[in-house]
């Protein structure tokens, strides 16, 4: 049970990282496109 809990926490952190990377790249792309 503890291992499954750790795995779900790790996957949640991974998805947060993916979302943050996509948000950052989108913001950078918008910044480069406008300038």
PDB file of C-alpha atoms in Angstrom:
ATOM      1  CA  UNK A   1       0.000   0.000   0.000  1.00  0.00           C
ATOM      2  CA  UNK A   2       2.815   2.401   0.864  1.00  0.00           C
ATOM      3  CA  UNK A   3       4.537   1.711  -2.461  1.00  0.00           C
ATOM      4  CA  UNK A   4       1.360   2.375  -4.407  1.00  0.00           C
ATOM      5  CA  UNK A   5       0.904   5.628  -2.494  1.00  0.00           C
ATOM      6  CA  UNK A   6       4.461   6.695  -3.311  1.00  0.00           C
ATOM      7  CA  UNK A   7       3.928   5.800  -6.956  1.00  0.00           C
ATOM      8  CA  UNK A   8       0.756   7.883  -7.161  1.00  0.00           C
ATOM      9  CA  UNK A   9       2.535  10.835  -5.524  1.00  0.00           C
ATOM     10  CA  UNK A  10       5.402  10.496  -7.997  1.00  0.00           C
ATOM     11  CA  UNK A  11       3.030  10.365 -10.973  1.00  0.00           C
ATOM     12  CA  UNK A  12       1.125  13.385  -9.658  1.00  0.00           C
ATOM     13  CA  UNK A  13       4.392  15.330  -9.360  1.00  0.00           C
ATOM     14  CA  UNK A  14       5.331  14.251 -12.882  1.00  0.00           C
ATOM     15  CA  UNK A  15       2.006  15.514 -14.274  1.00  0.00           C
ATOM     16  CA  UNK A  16       2.478  18.814 -12.405  1.00  0.00           C
ATOM     17  CA  UNK A  17       5.917  19.134 -13.998  1.00  0.00           C
ATOM     18  CA  UNK A  18       4.503  18.388 -17.455  1.00  0.00           C
ATOM     19  CA  UNK A  19       1.757  20.979 -17.017  1.00  0.00           C
ATOM     20  CA  UNK A  20       4.270  23.568 -15.812  1.00  0.00           C
ATOM     21  CA  UNK A  21       6.617  22.871 -18.735  1.00  0.00           C
ATOM     22  CA  UNK A  22       3.772  23.200 -21.240  1.00  0.00           C
ATOM     23  CA  UNK A  23       2.615  26.442 -19.626  1.00  0.00           C
ATOM     24  CA  UNK A  24       6.150  27.855 -19.661  1.00  0.00           C
ATOM     25  CA  UNK A  25       6.828  26.881 -23.274  1.00  0.00           C
ATOM     26  CA  UNK A  26       3.485  28.346 -24.354  1.00  0.00           C
ATOM     27  CA  UNK A  27       4.312  31.586 -22.542  1.00  0.00           C
ATOM     28  CA  UNK A  28       7.780  31.673 -24.120  1.00  0.00           C
ATOM     29  CA  UNK A  29       6.343  30.966 -27.576  1.00  0.00           C
ATOM     30  CA  UNK A  30       3.821  33.787 -27.162  1.00  0.00           C
ATOM     31  CA  UNK A  31       6.589  36.140 -25.988  1.00  0.00           C
ATOM     32  CA  UNK A  32       8.866  35.257 -28.932  1.00  0.00           C
ATOM     33  CA  UNK A  33       5.986  35.497 -31.418  1.00  0.00           C
ATOM     34  CA  UNK A  34       4.944  38.978 -30.243  1.00  0.00           C
ATOM     35  CA  UNK A  35       8.455  40.442 -30.206  1.00  0.00           C
TER      36      UNK A  35
END
